[in-house]
Short mmCIF file of N, CA, C and O in Angstrom, two decimals:
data_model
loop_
_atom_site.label_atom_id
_atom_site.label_comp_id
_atom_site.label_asym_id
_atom_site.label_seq_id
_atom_site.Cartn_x
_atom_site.Cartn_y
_atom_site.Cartn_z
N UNK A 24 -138.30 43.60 30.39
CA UNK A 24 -139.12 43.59 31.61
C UNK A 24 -138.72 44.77 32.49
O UNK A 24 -137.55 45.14 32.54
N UNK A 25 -139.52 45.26 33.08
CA UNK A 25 -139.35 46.25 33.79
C UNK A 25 -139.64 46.20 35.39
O UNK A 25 -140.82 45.95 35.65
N UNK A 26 -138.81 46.39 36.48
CA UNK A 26 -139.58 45.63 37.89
C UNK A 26 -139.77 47.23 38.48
O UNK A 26 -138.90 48.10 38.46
N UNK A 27 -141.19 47.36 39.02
CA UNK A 27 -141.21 48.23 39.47
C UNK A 27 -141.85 48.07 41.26
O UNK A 27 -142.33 47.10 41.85
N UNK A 28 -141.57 49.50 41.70
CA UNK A 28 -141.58 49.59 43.52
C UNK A 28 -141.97 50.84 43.96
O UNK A 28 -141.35 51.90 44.00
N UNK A 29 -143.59 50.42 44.40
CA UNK A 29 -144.23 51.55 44.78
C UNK A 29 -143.71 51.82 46.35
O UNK A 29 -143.17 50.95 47.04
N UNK A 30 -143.99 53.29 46.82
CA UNK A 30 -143.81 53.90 47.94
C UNK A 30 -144.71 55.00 48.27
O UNK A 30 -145.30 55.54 47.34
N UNK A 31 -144.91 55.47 49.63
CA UNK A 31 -145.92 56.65 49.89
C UNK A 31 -147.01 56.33 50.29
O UNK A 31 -147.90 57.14 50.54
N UNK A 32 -147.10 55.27 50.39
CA UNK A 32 -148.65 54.84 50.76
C UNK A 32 -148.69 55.40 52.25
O UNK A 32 -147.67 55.82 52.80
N UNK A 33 -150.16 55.36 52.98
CA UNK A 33 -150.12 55.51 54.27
C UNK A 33 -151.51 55.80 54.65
O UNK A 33 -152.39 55.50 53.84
N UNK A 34 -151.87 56.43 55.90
CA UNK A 34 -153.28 56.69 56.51
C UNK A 34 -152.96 58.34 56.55
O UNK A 34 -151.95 58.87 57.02
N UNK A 35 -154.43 59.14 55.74
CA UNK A 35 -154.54 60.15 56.04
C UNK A 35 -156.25 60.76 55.99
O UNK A 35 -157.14 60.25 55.32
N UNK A 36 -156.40 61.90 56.83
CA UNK A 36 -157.66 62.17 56.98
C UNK A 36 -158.12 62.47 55.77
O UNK A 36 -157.31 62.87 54.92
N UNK A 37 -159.42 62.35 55.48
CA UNK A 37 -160.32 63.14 54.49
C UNK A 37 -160.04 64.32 54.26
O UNK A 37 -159.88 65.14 55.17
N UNK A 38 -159.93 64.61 52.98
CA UNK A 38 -159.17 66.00 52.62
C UNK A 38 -157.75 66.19 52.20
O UNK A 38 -157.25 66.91 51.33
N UNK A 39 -157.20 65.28 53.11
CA UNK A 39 -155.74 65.46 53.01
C UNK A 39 -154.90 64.85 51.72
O UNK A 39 -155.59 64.15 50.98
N UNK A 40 -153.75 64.98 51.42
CA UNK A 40 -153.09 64.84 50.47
C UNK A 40 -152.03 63.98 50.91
O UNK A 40 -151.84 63.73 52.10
N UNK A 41 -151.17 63.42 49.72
CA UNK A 41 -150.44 61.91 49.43
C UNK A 41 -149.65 61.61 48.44
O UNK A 41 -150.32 60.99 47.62
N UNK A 42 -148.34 61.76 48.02
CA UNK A 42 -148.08 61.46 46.94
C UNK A 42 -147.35 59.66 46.54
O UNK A 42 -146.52 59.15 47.29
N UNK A 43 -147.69 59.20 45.70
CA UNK A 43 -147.31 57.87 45.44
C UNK A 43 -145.67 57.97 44.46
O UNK A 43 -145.58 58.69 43.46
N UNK A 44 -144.76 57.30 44.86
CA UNK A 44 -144.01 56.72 43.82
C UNK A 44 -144.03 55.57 43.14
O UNK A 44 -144.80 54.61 43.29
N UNK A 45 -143.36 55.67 42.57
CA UNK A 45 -143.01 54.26 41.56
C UNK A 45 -141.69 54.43 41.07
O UNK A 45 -141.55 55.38 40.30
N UNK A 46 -140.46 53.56 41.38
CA UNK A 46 -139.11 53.71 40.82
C UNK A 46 -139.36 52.40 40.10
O UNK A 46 -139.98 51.42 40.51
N UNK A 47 -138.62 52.61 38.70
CA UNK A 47 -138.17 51.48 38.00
C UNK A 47 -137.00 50.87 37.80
O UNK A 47 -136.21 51.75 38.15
N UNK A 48 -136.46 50.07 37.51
CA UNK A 48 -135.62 49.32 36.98
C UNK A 48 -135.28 48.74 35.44
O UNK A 48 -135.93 47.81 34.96
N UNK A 49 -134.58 49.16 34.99
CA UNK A 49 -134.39 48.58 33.44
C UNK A 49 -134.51 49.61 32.82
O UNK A 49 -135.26 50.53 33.13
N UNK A 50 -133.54 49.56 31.57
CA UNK A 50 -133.32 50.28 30.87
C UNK A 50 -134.30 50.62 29.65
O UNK A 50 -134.04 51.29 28.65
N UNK A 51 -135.47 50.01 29.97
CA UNK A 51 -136.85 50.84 28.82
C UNK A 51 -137.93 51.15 29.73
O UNK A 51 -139.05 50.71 29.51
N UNK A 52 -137.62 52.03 30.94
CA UNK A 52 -138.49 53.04 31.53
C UNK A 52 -138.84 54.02 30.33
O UNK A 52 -139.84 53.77 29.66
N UNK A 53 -138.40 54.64 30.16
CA UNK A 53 -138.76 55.91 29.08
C UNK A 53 -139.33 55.60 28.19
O UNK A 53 -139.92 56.53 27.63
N UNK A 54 -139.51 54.10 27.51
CA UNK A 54 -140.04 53.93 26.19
C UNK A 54 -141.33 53.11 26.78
O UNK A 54 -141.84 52.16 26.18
N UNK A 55 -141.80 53.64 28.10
CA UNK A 55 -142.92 52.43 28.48
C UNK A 55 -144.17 53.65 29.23
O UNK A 55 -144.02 54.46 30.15
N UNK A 56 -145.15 53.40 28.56
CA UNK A 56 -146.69 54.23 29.39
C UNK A 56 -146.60 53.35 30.26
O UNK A 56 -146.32 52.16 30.21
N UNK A 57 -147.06 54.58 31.70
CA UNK A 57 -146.72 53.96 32.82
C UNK A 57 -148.33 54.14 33.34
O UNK A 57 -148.91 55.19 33.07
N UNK A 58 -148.81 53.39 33.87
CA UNK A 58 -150.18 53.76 34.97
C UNK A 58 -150.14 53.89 36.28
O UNK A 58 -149.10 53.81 36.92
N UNK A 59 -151.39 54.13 36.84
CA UNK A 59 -151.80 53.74 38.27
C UNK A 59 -153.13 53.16 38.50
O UNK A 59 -154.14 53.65 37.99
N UNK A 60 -153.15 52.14 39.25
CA UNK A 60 -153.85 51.54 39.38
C UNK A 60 -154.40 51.32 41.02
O UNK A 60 -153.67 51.80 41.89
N UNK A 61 -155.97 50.45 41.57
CA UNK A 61 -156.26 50.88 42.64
C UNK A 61 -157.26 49.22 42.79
O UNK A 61 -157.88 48.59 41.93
N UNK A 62 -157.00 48.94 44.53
CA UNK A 62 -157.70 48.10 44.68
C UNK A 62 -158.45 47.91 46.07
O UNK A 62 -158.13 47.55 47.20
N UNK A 63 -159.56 48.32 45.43
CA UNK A 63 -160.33 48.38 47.38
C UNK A 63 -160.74 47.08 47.51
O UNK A 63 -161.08 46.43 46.52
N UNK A 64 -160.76 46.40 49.17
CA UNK A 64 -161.45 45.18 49.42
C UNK A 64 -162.46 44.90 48.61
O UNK A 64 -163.20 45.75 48.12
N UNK A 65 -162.56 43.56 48.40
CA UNK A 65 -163.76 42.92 47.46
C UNK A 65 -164.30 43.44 46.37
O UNK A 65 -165.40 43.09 45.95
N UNK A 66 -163.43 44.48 45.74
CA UNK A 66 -163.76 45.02 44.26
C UNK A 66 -162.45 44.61 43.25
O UNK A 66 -161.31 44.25 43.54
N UNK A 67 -163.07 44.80 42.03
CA UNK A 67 -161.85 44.73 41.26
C UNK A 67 -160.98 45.39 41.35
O UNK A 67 -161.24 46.36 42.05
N UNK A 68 -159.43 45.36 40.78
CA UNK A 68 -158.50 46.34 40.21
C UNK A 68 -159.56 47.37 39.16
O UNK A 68 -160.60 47.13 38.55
N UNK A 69 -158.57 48.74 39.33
CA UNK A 69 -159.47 49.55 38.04
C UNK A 69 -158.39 50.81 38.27
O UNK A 69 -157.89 51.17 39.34
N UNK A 70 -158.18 51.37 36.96
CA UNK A 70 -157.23 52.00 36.51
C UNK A 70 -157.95 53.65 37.14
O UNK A 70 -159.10 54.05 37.26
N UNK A 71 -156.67 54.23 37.42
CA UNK A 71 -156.93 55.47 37.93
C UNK A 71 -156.51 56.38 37.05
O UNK A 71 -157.25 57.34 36.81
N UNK A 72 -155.37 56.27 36.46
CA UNK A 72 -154.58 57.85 35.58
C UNK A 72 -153.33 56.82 34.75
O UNK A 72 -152.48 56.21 35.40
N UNK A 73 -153.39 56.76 33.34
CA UNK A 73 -152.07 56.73 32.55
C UNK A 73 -150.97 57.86 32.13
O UNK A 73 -151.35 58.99 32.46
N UNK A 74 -149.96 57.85 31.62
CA UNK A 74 -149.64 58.73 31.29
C UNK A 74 -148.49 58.27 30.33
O UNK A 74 -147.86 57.24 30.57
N UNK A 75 -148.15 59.27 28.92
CA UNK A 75 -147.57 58.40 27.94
C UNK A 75 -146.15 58.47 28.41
O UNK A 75 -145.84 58.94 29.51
N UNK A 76 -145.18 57.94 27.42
CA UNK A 76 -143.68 57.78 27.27
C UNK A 76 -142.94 59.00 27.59
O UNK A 76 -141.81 58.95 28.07
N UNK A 77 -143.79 60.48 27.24
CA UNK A 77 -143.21 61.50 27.16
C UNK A 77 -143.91 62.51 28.05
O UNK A 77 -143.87 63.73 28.21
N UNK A 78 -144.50 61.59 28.51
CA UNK A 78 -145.71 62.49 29.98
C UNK A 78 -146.33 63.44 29.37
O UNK A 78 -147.17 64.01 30.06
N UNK A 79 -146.16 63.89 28.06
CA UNK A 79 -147.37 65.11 27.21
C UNK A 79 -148.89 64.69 27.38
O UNK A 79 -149.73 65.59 27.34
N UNK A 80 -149.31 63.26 27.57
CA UNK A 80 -150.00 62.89 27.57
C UNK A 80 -150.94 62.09 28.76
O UNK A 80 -150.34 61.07 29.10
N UNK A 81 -151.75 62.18 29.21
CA UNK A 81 -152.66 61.41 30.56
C UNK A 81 -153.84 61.57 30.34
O UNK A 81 -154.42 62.45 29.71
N UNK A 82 -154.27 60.55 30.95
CA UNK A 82 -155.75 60.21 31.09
C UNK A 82 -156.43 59.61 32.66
O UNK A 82 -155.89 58.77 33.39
N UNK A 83 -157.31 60.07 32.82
CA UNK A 83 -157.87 59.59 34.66
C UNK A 83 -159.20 59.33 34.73
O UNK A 83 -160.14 59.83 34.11
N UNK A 84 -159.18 58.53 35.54
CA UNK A 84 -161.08 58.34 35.44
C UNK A 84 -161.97 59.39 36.34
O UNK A 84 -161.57 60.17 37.20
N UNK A 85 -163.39 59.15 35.81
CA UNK A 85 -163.71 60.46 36.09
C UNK A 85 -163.67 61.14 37.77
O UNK A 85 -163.78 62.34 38.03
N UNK A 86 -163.45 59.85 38.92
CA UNK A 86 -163.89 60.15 39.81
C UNK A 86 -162.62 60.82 40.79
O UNK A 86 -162.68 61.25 41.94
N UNK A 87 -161.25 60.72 39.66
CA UNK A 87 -160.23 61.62 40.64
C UNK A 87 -159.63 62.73 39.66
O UNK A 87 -158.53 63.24 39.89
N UNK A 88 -160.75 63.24 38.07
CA UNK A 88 -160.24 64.12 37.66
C UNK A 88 -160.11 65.47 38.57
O UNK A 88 -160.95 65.82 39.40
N UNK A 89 -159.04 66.10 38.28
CA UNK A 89 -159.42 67.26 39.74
C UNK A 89 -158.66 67.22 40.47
O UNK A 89 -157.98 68.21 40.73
N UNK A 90 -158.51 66.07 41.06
CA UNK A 90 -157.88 65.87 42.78
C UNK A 90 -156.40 65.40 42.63
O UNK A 90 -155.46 65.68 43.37
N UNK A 91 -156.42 64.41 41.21
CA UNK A 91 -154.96 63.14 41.21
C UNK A 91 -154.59 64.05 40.22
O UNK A 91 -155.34 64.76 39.56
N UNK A 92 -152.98 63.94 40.14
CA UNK A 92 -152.32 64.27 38.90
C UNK A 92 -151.14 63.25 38.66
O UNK A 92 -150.17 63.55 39.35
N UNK A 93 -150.95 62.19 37.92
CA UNK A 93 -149.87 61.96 37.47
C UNK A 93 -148.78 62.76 36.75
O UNK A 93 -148.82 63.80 36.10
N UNK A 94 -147.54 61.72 37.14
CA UNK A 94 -146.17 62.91 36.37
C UNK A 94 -145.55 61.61 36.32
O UNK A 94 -145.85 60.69 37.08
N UNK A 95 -144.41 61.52 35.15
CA UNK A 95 -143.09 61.09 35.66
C UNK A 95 -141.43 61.59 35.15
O UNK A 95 -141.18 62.54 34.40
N UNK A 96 -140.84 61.04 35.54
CA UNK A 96 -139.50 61.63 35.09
C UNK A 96 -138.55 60.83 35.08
O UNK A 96 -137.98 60.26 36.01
N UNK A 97 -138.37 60.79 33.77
CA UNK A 97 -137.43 59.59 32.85
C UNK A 97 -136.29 59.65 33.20
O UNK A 97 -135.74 58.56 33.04
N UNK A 98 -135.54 60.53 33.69
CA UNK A 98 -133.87 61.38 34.37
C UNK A 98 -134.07 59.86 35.61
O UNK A 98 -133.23 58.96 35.55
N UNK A 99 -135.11 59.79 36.55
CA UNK A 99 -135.08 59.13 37.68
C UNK A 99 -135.69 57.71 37.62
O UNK A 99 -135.75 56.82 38.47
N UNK A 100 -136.14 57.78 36.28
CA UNK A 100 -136.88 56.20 36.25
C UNK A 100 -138.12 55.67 37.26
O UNK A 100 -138.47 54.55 37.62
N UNK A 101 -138.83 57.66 37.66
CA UNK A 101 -139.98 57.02 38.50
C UNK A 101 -141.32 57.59 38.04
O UNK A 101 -141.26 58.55 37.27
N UNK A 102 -142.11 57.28 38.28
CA UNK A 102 -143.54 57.69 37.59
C UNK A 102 -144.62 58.05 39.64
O UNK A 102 -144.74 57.25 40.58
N UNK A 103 -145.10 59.38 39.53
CA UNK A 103 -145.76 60.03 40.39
C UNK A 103 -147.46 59.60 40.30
O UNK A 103 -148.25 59.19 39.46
N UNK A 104 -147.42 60.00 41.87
CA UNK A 104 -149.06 59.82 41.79
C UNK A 104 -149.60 60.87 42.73
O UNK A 104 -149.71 60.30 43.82
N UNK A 105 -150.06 62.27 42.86
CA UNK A 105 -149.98 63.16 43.37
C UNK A 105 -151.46 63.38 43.75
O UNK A 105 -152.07 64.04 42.90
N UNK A 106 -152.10 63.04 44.66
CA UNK A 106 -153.52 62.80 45.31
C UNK A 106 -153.77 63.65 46.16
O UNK A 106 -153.39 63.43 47.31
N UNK A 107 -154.41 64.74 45.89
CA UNK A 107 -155.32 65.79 46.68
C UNK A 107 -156.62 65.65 47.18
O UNK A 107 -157.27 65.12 46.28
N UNK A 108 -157.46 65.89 48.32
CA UNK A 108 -158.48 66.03 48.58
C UNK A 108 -159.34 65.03 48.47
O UNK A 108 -160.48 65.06 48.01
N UNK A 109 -158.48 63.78 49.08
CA UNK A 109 -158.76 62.68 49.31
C UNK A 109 -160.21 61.92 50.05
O UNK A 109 -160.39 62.19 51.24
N UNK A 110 -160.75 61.43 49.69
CA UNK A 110 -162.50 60.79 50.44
C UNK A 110 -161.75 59.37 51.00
O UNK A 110 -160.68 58.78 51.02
N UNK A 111 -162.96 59.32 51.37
CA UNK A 111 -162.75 58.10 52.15
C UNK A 111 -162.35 56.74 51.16
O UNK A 111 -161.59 55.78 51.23
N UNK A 112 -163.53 57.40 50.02
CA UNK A 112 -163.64 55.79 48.87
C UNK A 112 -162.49 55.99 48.12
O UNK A 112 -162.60 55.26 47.14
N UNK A 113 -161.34 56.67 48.07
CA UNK A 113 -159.93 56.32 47.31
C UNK A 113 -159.25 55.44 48.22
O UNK A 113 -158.14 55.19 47.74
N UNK A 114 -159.46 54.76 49.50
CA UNK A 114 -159.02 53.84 50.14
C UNK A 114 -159.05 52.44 49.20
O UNK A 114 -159.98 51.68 48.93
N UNK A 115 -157.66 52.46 48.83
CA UNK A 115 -157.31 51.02 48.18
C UNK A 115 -155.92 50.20 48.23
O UNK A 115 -155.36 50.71 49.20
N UNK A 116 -155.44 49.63 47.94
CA UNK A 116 -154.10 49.43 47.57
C UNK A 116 -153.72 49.58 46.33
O UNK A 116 -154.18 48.92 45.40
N UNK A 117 -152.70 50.60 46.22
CA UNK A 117 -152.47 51.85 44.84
C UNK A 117 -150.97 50.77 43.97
O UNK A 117 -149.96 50.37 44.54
N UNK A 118 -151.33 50.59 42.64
CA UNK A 118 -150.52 49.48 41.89
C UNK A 118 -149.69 50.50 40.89
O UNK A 118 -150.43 51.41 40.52
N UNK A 119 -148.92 50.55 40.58
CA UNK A 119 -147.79 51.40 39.37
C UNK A 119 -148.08 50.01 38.35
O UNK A 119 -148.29 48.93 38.89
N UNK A 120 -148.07 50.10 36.94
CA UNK A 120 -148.12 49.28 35.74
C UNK A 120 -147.67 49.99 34.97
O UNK A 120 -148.01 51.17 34.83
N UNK A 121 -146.64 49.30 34.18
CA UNK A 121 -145.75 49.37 32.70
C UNK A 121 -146.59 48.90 31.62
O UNK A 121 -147.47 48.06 31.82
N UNK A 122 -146.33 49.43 30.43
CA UNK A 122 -146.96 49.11 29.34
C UNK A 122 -145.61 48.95 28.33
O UNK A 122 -145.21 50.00 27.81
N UNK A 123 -144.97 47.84 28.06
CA UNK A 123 -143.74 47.64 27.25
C UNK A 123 -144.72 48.45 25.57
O UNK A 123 -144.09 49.26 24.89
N UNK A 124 -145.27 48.31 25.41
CA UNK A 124 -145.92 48.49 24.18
C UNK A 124 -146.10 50.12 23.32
O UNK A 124 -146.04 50.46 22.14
N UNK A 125 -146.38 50.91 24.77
CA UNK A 125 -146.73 52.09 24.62
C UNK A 125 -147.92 52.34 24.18
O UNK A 125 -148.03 53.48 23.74
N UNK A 126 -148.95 51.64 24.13
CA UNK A 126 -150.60 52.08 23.63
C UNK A 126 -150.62 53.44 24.09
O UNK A 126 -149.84 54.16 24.71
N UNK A 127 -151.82 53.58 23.54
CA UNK A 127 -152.80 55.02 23.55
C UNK A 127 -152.97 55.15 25.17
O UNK A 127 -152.91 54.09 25.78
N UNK A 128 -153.15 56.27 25.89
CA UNK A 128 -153.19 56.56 27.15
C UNK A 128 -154.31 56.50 27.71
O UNK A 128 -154.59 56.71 28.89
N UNK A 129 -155.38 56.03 26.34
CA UNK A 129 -157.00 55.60 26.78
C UNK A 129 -157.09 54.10 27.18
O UNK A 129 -158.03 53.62 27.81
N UNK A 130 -156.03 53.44 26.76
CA UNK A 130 -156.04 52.09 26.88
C UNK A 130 -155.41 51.71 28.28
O UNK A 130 -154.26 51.90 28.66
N UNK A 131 -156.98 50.86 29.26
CA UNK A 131 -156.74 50.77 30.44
C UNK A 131 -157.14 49.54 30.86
O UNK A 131 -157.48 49.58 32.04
N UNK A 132 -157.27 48.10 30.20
CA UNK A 132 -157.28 47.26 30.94
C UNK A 132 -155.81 46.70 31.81
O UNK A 132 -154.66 47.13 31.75
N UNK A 133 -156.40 45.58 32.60
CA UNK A 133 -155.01 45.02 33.10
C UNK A 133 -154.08 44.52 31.98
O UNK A 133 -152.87 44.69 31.82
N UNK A 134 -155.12 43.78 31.18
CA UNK A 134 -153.99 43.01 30.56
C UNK A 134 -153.50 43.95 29.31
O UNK A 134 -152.98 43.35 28.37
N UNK A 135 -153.63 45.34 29.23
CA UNK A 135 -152.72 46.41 28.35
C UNK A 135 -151.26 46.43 29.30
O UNK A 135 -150.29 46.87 28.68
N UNK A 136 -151.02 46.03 30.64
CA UNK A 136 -150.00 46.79 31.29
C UNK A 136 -149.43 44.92 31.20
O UNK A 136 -150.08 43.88 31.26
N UNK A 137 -148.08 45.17 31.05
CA UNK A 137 -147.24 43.87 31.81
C UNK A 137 -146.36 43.66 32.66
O UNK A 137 -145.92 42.55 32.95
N UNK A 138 -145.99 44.86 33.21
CA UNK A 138 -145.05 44.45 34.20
C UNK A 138 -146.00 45.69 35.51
O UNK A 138 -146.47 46.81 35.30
N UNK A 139 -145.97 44.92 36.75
CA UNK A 139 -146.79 45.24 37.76
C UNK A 139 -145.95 45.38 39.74
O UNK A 139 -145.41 44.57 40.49
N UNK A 140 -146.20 46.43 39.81
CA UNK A 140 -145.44 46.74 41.55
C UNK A 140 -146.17 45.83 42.32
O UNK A 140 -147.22 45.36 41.89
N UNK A 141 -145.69 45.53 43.44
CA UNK A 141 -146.18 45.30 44.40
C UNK A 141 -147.40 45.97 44.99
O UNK A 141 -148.32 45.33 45.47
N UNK A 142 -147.38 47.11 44.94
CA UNK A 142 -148.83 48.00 45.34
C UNK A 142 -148.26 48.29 46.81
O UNK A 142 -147.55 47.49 47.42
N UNK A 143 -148.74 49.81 47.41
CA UNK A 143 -148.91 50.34 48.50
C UNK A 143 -150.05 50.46 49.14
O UNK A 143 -150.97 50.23 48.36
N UNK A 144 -150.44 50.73 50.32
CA UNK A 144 -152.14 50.53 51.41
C UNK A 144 -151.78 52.43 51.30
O UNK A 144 -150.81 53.03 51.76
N UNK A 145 -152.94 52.95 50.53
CA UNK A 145 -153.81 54.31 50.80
C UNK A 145 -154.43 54.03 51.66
O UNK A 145 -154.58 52.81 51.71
N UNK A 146 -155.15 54.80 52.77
CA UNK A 146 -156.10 54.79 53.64
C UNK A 146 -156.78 55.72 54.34
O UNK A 146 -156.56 55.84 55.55
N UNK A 147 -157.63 56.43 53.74
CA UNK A 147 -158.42 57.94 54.04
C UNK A 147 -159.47 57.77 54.94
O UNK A 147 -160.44 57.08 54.59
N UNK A 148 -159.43 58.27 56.01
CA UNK A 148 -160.14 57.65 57.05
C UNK A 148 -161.12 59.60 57.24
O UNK A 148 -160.76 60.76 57.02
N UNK A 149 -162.48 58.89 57.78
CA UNK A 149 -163.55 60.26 57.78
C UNK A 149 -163.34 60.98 58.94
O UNK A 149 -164.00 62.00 59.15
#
């Protein structure tokens, strides 16, 4: 099991930029695809950017290719969420998810990830 603890969240104008952490715990960070995930009022959860075991690999949906870049770094046991040029509609509460399994970095439901942060409040105001 892996417990993870997002940070960085906050209020910033349209345009502006944000970066998210995620520190882990336990000793199979490195062997685990890590995500990010996003939840605006009265919508579902829905996956934003994976990225594999060895970070060679990521995937993002289409509406923050461009702007978001995931990273992480196995030395620190934390996985990044690096958000540029922010709109209003990336206002959500931003989730870090482990994948003990390591799937493919296309594979993005909830129930692909099992161990889940608490989540941080993004908030891009116009």
């Amino acid at each position: 099991q892996v417990q993870l603890v997002e940070s960085g969240g906050g209020l910033v104008q349209a345009g502006g930029s944000l970066r998210l952490s995620c520190s882990a715990s336990g000793r199979t960070f490195s062997s685990c695809r890590l995500g990010w995930f996003r939840q605006a009022p009265g919508k579902e959860r829905e996956f934003v950017a994976t990225i594999s075991r060895s970070g060679d690999s990521t995937y993002y949906r289409d509406s923050v290719k461009g702007r978001f870049t995931i990273s992480r770094d196995n030395a620190k046991n934390t996985v990044y969420l690096q958000m540029n040029s922010l709109k209003p509609e990336d206002t959500a509460v931003y989730y870090c998810a482990a994948d003990t399994r390591s799937l493919s970095v296309r594979y993005v439901r909830l129930a692909d990830f099992a161990s889940w942060g608490q989540g941080t409040q993004v908030t891009v105001s116009s």
